[in-house]
Amino acid sequence: MPLAFPFPAIVGQDEMKLALLIAAVDQSVGGVLVFGDRGTGKSTAVRALASLLPKMRVAAGCQYNCDPDVLAAICADCVQRDSKGEVKARQVPVPVVDLPLGATEDRVVGALDLERALSEGVKSFEPGLLARAHRGFLYIDEVNLLEDHLVDLLLDVAASGENVVEREGLSVTHPARFVLVGSGNPEEGELRPQLLDRFGLSVEVTTPDDLKTRIEVVRRRDAFERDPEAFHAAWKRREGQLRRKIVAARKRLAETALPDSALERAAELCILLGTDGLRGELTLTRAARALAALEGDESVGDPHLLRVAPLALRHRLRRDPLDEAGSSVRVERAIAELFGP
Amino acid sequence: MTPAAAEERSAWADASLAASLFSVDPVGLGGVLVRAQAGPVRDRWLGQVRGCLPPASPWRLVPCHVTDERLLGGLDLAATLRAGRPVSERGLLAESDGGVVVLAMAERLSASMVARLTAVMEAGEVVLQRDGLSTRSPARFGVIALDEGLAEDEGPAAGLVDRLALHLDLAGIGLRDLGNLGEDPEAVEAARRRLPGIDCDDEVREALCAAAMAFGIPSLRAPLLALRVARAHAALQGRERVAEPDVTAAARLVLAPRARCLPAAEPPPEEDEAPNEPPPPEDGDAGSEQPEPSPEDLQDIVLAATQAALPSDLLARLRLAEGGRARASTAGRAGAKRQSKRRGRPAGSRRGALGAGARLNVVDTLRAAAPWQTIRRRDAARRPAAPDRPARVLVRADDFRVTRFKHRSETTSIFAVDASGSAALHRLAEAKGAVELLLAECYIRRDQVALVAFRGKGAEILLPPTRSLVRAKRSLASLPGGGGTPMAAGLDAALALAESVRRKGQTPIVILLTDGRANVTRQGVGDRKQAFDEALVAARRFRLEGLVALVVDSSPRGDVSAERLAAEMDARYLALPRADAASLSQAVRAGQADVQPRL
């Protein structure tokens, strides 16, 4: 795997970086969708995330990345080994799994292990990408071009947190909880509403339009391409700082208070915007809490809600396909109305 | 070479230079977009590129109908059966590692193919997750996209074009222009070795960024690619450091073809008076005055160099796009095309016999057979007539699985809107409102929409088929009314568009909004009778082509002429006496539902 562009070295695109950091702190916010212009560093940011994230503990030898400390989420394999006291913990990088376009269903959900079936005549299950992504990130570039049958499948798994495989006489269920990260260009097509709803946060990225930023982007990218190692070394410290910040925020998350006033605010905002369902409020408060934890604040307040509201709500509004102003503007208007200038 | 000299360069010299630059750094530059018909000029150019590349490097032609299996790789059935274990087969992209991929008819590549290709270009490797295989193989290559599109709106997908540094148009080059201007392979090879050491000042980066912005190029890949081209150019010229000529060459070859607007500092050219006037010619000597360029000077030089190389029809194109700067994706042929033919969706596989066009699903067949191997082998061994060497994999007829495809043909609604003075007088605003409501309908059905308007002397395609409703709405809102009614021209344009939609495998529906009062002929002359006769002839072609059409009569009291037109077109006719936008839309919706079963 070639070196990825360091996360802190990405110029601008603060909203996108914020959304990814929030998802890194609290995986339960439920995915990040990045939509925007070509060449704005969408995939660069996601790939950079892989090397930024702190390592995680897994049960050694488990093909589903089970957490050795949480017995509830453990797979059948691990339960068996656990009863014999054989589960050993191991530090591994958080998986950021690419779901390439053109992937076939059997590789995504997992299927009969061809090799063993052919050579040994044994029916065994070979886990797919969903298993690999468990407790990590599943990244789909050009998510709006993903074939429909794969979308259906993802929807199902993302909703239940479990991957149920019933095929070729195999019957396997394994945990598959991951942060879905999708990116795409809106001009290539719309996203199905059901899939859109699965993403907790949505980000709109645009090309920076001031010259200074643009020059800085080109300068850093050029420096990175000329000598990736040196560029990495130069940013190592900043990356380390950010990593420690994520670790600290994760620890703080449980203690970060979510006062009733904040819940009320969130509910008011959602009612004003007329978002469907409760997912909007849930995501909004969760993301606000993750942000508060990230910034080292003790409880969630208006400033946190304000910053994450566009991310958490803009894709949940009843969409008027012809409303040119776009959802971001509507969220901003509602915020201004509710929180005052 | 000075910019003044650069101006005199012929198109072929630039093409040759592009060939050499590309051969110096095929991976870094992403590739070349070559707009040309197949012919000796293009062959000559391709030959030149091939001559400059290392002789052993791969050169793979990718046809536009390539399957995922061949492009990315998959299971090699023959080898798998022989070996008794899964054997993977490399795809075209992995085979091209270290070489060049040539895309034939790149404008016909489907959006999903382009997305796969660009993902591999970005990652530098093929990540294969198919057929029970999970592999990574390096795939670093340059792309030559052969664009044979004829019409302005035909071109490869924007995502691909954006990643290709050099854009060439070989259309104007004749055989006699061809001279041997290419670098010899040794020089290119030397440049390739020199490339990693080429240094570059910060001013160069700044100048390229500034120029890209001044010309309204939104993508940040453009200045980055220009920078790489400048480096390759410096390497080719034997320099250690990027110098002014390298930057001007990069601006000319990379930035100019992408330009969407003229720099704001220039006085806006008078579009009304001389729409086809070439850009201001005062730029040629800008460079020669300053021997020691300061950062600002360098920026000016880059601007001048880009401007000098602007396509001469830029102004016309900008006018078409109406404010191309804001609408990043519409101006120019690159962004105009939206490929969206969905591939038939594989709806799983089922047990079945081969033949009659059924496609064997190899993997599923093997999978069905796999669990039984041990048992079957035991059986086979027990049988007296067992062959000496039993097959590695014992497949029986009932293992066969064939792939089922569900093919959904997409619909494209083409709105042909009469924006003439008489229609405007009647109810252009209401017609617009109805179209908007219909657009919302199309959104729900995920249809594509296209917009053709006719008024004054002719018709124009305001919006090529797109799924972006915001764009449709915007171009509709900015549609002015007034002028005569060139009905025949409007029908012709709608018909041509419908045919091109059909060629892409989609189903067109034409919705004509008019009051039926044709009064301008194809020649653009006002003659009511002849205009109407021509319109009837044009309408008859709809019937011959068997196109589904709908005529919405927007005249105040239902008009005989619009009705006759509808009859000639074999279209459904909807008269709209005193209807508001909502009821109009309802009527059209009913009509649309009515025509659906005929699809």
XYZ file of N, CA, C and O in Angstrom, chain B residues 229-327:
396
model
N 3.402 18.750 -16.330
C 3.755 18.925 -17.743
C 4.953 19.866 -17.854
O 5.870 19.630 -18.635
N 4.942 20.917 -17.038
C 6.075 21.861 -17.071
C 7.362 21.129 -16.710
O 8.404 21.343 -17.334
N 7.301 20.256 -15.736
C 8.494 19.487 -15.335
C 8.954 18.589 -16.470
O 10.143 18.523 -16.772
N 7.994 17.907 -17.074
C 8.353 17.007 -18.173
C 8.974 17.800 -19.314
O 9.941 17.363 -19.947
N 8.437 18.987 -19.559
C 8.953 19.830 -20.627
C 10.383 20.245 -20.319
O 11.260 20.215 -21.186
N 10.617 20.642 -19.057
C 11.963 21.051 -18.665
C 12.931 19.887 -18.837
O 14.053 20.057 -19.328
N 12.472 18.690 -18.474
C 13.332 17.517 -18.597
C 13.659 17.259 -20.059
O 14.790 16.930 -20.416
N 12.668 17.459 -20.893
C 12.852 17.220 -22.316
C 13.836 18.215 -22.917
O 14.597 17.898 -23.833
N 13.814 19.437 -22.387
C 14.688 20.486 -22.910
C 16.066 20.426 -22.276
O 16.895 21.284 -22.530
N 16.246 19.488 -21.362
C 17.569 19.349 -20.755
C 17.839 20.354 -19.663
O 18.986 20.649 -19.347
N 16.793 20.941 -19.107
C 17.002 21.897 -18.014
C 16.949 21.181 -16.670
O 16.382 20.115 -16.536
N 17.518 21.841 -15.659
C 17.499 21.290 -14.313
C 16.298 21.814 -13.541
O 15.907 21.276 -12.528
N 15.800 22.946 -14.004
C 14.812 23.694 -13.263
C 13.717 24.115 -14.231
O 14.003 24.364 -15.396
N 12.528 24.215 -13.752
C 11.448 24.646 -14.633
C 11.637 26.121 -14.974
O 11.805 26.953 -14.077
N 11.646 26.439 -16.244
C 11.842 27.828 -16.663
C 10.610 28.319 -17.417
O 9.657 27.563 -17.636
N 10.666 29.560 -17.796
C 9.491 30.192 -18.396
C 8.918 29.434 -19.605
O 7.709 29.239 -19.676
N 9.778 29.028 -20.552
C 9.185 28.321 -21.700
C 8.430 27.058 -21.296
O 7.429 26.693 -21.926
N 8.908 26.402 -20.231
C 8.220 25.192 -19.789
C 6.829 25.536 -19.277
O 5.858 24.823 -19.525
N 6.776 26.649 -18.542
C 5.496 27.048 -17.967
C 4.522 27.459 -19.064
O 3.345 27.108 -19.031
N 5.019 28.196 -20.033
C 4.106 28.620 -21.107
C 3.605 27.417 -21.892
O 2.435 27.349 -22.264
N 4.512 26.459 -22.112
C 4.064 25.260 -22.832
C 2.992 24.545 -22.040
O 1.976 24.104 -22.591
N 3.195 24.436 -20.727
C 2.216 23.747 -19.884
C 0.892 24.487 -19.908
O -0.176 23.874 -19.994
N 0.962 25.816 -19.852
C -0.268 26.603 -19.862
C -1.008 26.384 -21.175
O -2.230 26.221 -21.207
N -0.226 26.360 -22.257
C -0.857 26.218 -23.569
C -1.504 24.848 -23.722
O -2.611 24.718 -24.228
N -0.807 23.826 -23.257
C -1.286 22.470 -23.510
C -2.296 21.991 -22.477
O -3.160 21.177 -22.779
N -2.173 22.474 -21.245
C -3.040 21.942 -20.191
C -4.176 22.909 -19.849
O -5.327 22.510 -19.760
N -3.820 24.163 -19.671
C -4.841 25.103 -19.197
C -5.760 25.589 -20.325
O -6.966 25.663 -20.151
N -5.166 25.918 -21.465
C -5.990 26.519 -22.526
C -7.180 25.647 -22.931
O -8.303 26.139 -23.038
N -6.971 24.337 -23.143
C -8.141 23.560 -23.559
C -9.216 23.461 -22.481
O -10.346 23.076 -22.770
N -8.863 23.778 -21.245
C -9.844 23.659 -20.167
C -10.530 24.983 -19.856
O -11.413 25.019 -19.009
N -10.064 26.056 -20.479
C -10.551 27.384 -20.108
C -12.058 27.475 -20.282
O -12.628 26.962 -21.243
N -12.692 28.094 -19.325
C -14.147 28.253 -19.379
C -14.552 29.710 -19.500
O -15.688 30.026 -19.751
N -13.643 30.608 -19.192
C -13.988 32.011 -19.355
C -12.693 32.776 -19.547
O -11.607 32.249 -19.334
N -12.833 34.013 -19.983
C -11.648 34.834 -20.169
C -11.335 35.513 -18.853
O -12.217 35.744 -18.040
N -10.041 35.821 -18.636
C -9.681 36.438 -17.362
C -10.503 37.692 -17.101
O -10.794 38.464 -18.014
N -10.870 37.909 -15.862
C -11.732 39.034 -15.523
C -11.046 40.362 -15.779
O -11.694 41.373 -16.027
N -9.720 40.386 -15.716
C -8.995 41.640 -15.888
C -9.155 42.177 -17.302
O -9.138 43.379 -17.525
N -9.302 41.301 -18.263
C -9.474 41.738 -19.645
C -10.835 42.413 -19.778
O -11.794 42.025 -19.117
N -10.927 43.408 -20.614
C -12.251 43.980 -20.834
C -13.141 42.905 -21.456
O -12.701 42.198 -22.345
N -14.351 42.771 -20.950
C -15.209 41.729 -21.490
C -15.464 41.949 -22.975
O -15.805 43.063 -23.389
N -15.234 40.952 -23.757
C -15.403 41.136 -25.196
C -16.869 41.360 -25.547
O -17.762 40.832 -24.890
N -17.075 42.164 -26.566
C -18.461 42.457 -26.953
C -19.029 41.273 -27.709
O -18.692 41.010 -28.840
N -19.864 40.575 -27.049
C -20.330 39.329 -27.632
C -21.361 39.555 -28.718
O -21.424 38.815 -29.682
N -22.142 40.599 -28.531
C -23.232 40.802 -29.475
C -22.735 41.159 -30.863
O -23.277 40.747 -31.857
N -21.655 41.962 -30.871
C -21.216 42.449 -32.172
C -20.439 41.399 -32.947
O -20.682 41.174 -34.115
N -19.494 40.788 -32.285
C -18.643 39.851 -33.006
C -18.444 38.584 -32.185
O -17.449 38.427 -31.508
N -19.385 37.723 -32.247
C -19.298 36.547 -31.385
C -18.131 35.637 -31.717
O -17.673 34.907 -30.879
N -17.643 35.674 -32.932
C -16.603 34.718 -33.284
C -15.228 35.355 -33.398
O -14.302 34.780 -33.938
N -15.126 36.570 -32.902
C -13.839 37.240 -32.947
C -12.833 36.484 -32.085
O -13.133 36.108 -30.961
N -11.642 36.228 -32.615
C -10.667 35.518 -31.791
C -10.267 36.372 -30.592
O -10.443 37.589 -30.604
N -9.726 35.745 -29.540
C -9.353 36.513 -28.355
C -8.351 37.614 -28.689
O -7.620 37.505 -29.678
N -8.311 38.654 -27.853
C -7.455 39.796 -28.111
C -6.036 39.370 -28.502
O -5.433 38.546 -27.809
N -5.532 39.884 -29.582
C -4.253 39.396 -30.080
C -3.041 40.076 -29.447
O -1.929 39.828 -29.868
N -3.236 40.869 -28.415
C -2.095 41.634 -27.908
C -1.206 40.840 -26.974
O -0.331 41.374 -26.349
N -1.431 39.560 -26.907
C -0.726 38.825 -25.874
C 0.636 38.296 -26.311
O 1.456 37.938 -25.488
N 0.878 38.265 -27.596
C 2.077 37.612 -28.100
C 3.371 38.198 -27.578
O 4.313 37.467 -27.275
N 3.429 39.533 -27.442
C 4.704 40.133 -27.085
C 4.850 40.331 -25.574
O 5.835 40.849 -25.107
N 3.881 39.895 -24.826
C 3.940 40.129 -23.388
C 5.190 39.513 -22.777
O 5.796 40.079 -21.883
N 5.595 38.377 -23.287
C 6.711 37.680 -22.681
C 8.062 38.238 -23.058
O 8.981 38.289 -22.244
N 8.202 38.695 -24.275
C 9.520 39.071 -24.744
C 10.000 40.379 -24.123
O 11.186 40.668 -24.150
N 9.100 41.136 -23.546
C 9.529 42.406 -22.971
C 10.327 42.208 -21.685
O 11.227 42.974 -21.377
N 9.945 41.201 -20.937
C 10.611 41.013 -19.649
C 11.616 39.883 -19.712
O 11.238 38.730 -19.793
N 12.880 40.213 -19.642
C 13.855 39.151 -19.639
C 13.938 38.428 -18.279
O 14.183 37.241 -18.217
N 13.736 39.157 -17.184
C 13.824 38.550 -15.854
C 12.440 38.536 -15.218
O 12.029 39.499 -14.581
N 11.719 37.475 -15.352
C 10.335 37.528 -14.887
C 10.220 37.540 -13.358
O 10.834 36.727 -12.667
N 9.463 38.465 -12.853
C 9.109 38.475 -11.439
C 7.836 37.637 -11.305
O 7.245 37.277 -12.313
N 7.405 37.318 -10.098
C 6.225 36.464 -9.967
C 5.015 36.978 -10.748
O 4.371 36.213 -11.458
N 4.745 38.278 -10.631
C 3.558 38.789 -11.340
C 3.726 38.668 -12.844
O 2.789 38.345 -13.552
N 4.978 38.944 -13.281
C 5.217 38.860 -14.713
C 4.972 37.448 -15.206
O 4.355 37.228 -16.235
N 5.465 36.515 -14.418
C 5.303 35.125 -14.820
C 3.823 34.788 -14.935
O 3.384 34.120 -15.865
N 3.048 35.326 -13.995
C 1.606 35.085 -14.067
C 1.028 35.653 -15.355
O 0.221 35.017 -16.020
N 1.501 36.875 -15.691
C 1.010 37.482 -16.924
C 1.389 36.643 -18.128
O 0.600 36.462 -19.057
N 2.618 36.163 -18.091
C 3.096 35.384 -19.236
C 2.250 34.121 -19.396
O 1.846 33.749 -20.497
N 1.967 33.500 -18.259
C 1.170 32.279 -18.319
C -0.221 32.595 -18.849
O -0.757 31.897 -19.712
N -0.786 33.701 -18.356
C -2.100 34.115 -18.846
C -2.081 34.302 -20.343
O -2.939 33.811 -21.070
N -1.039 35.032 -20.795
C -0.951 35.331 -22.223
C -0.812 34.059 -23.027
O -1.467 33.878 -24.060
N 0.028 33.156 -22.522
C 0.265 31.920 -23.270
C -1.020 31.104 -23.356
O -1.333 30.522 -24.395
N -1.756 31.076 -22.269
C -3.002 30.313 -22.286
C -3.985 30.935 -23.262
O -4.617 30.264 -24.065
N -4.044 32.265 -23.159
C -5.018 32.959 -23.992
C -4.725 32.769 -25.470
O -5.631 32.602 -26.270
N -3.435 32.797 -25.788
C -3.068 32.665 -27.192
C -3.502 31.316 -27.735
O -3.760 31.167 -28.917
N -3.579 30.342 -26.867
C -3.889 28.993 -27.333
C -5.353 28.632 -27.163
O -5.738 27.501 -27.388
N -6.147 29.603 -26.752
C -7.552 29.294 -26.538
C -8.210 28.858 -27.833
O -7.902 29.384 -28.890
N -9.097 27.905 -27.765
C -9.814 27.536 -28.979
C -10.604 28.745 -29.489
O -11.135 29.529 -28.704
N -10.642 28.873 -30.805
C -11.215 30.091 -31.355
C -12.715 30.175 -31.106
O -13.294 31.242 -31.142
N -13.356 29.043 -30.815
C -14.795 29.111 -30.619
C -15.164 29.217 -29.148
O -16.297 28.988 -28.778
N -14.169 29.589 -28.340
C -14.449 29.659 -26.906
C -15.588 30.619 -26.606
O -16.490 30.325 -25.837
N -15.525 31.756 -27.292
C -16.551 32.761 -27.015
C -17.934 32.219 -27.335
O -18.869 32.382 -26.574
N -18.006 31.557 -28.470
C -19.302 31.010 -28.857
C -19.773 30.010 -27.818
O -20.938 29.972 -27.441
N -18.828 29.205 -27.340
C -19.192 28.203 -26.358
C -19.608 28.857 -25.050
O -20.534 28.413 -24.392
N -18.890 29.898 -24.679
C -19.228 30.569 -23.429
C -20.627 31.143 -23.515
O -21.393 31.131 -22.580
N -20.932 31.666 -24.682
C -22.250 32.255 -24.847
C -23.332 31.193 -24.700
O -24.352 31.399 -24.078
N -23.045 30.053 -25.257
C -23.997 28.956 -25.141
C -24.222 28.591 -23.691
O -25.330 28.332 -23.257
N -23.130 28.594 -22.962
C -23.239 28.123 -21.582
C -23.806 29.194 -20.677
O -24.188 28.910 -19.561
N -23.844 30.398 -21.136
C -24.369 31.514 -20.365
C -23.830 31.560 -18.946
O -24.436 31.069 -18.006
N -22.680 32.174 -18.831
C -22.087 32.280 -17.502
C -21.403 30.995 -17.125
O -21.706 30.397 -16.113
N -20.488 30.562 -17.972
C -19.829 29.279 -17.754
C -19.079 29.197 -16.457
O -18.881 28.133 -15.913
N -18.670 30.314 -15.901
C -17.855 30.263 -14.696
C -18.629 29.662 -13.528
O -18.129 28.846 -12.783
N -19.868 30.080 -13.402
C -20.639 29.608 -12.267
C -21.018 28.142 -12.437
O -21.032 27.382 -11.489
N -21.299 27.783 -13.686
C -21.748 26.407 -13.896
C -20.586 25.576 -14.344
O -20.356 25.367 -15.514
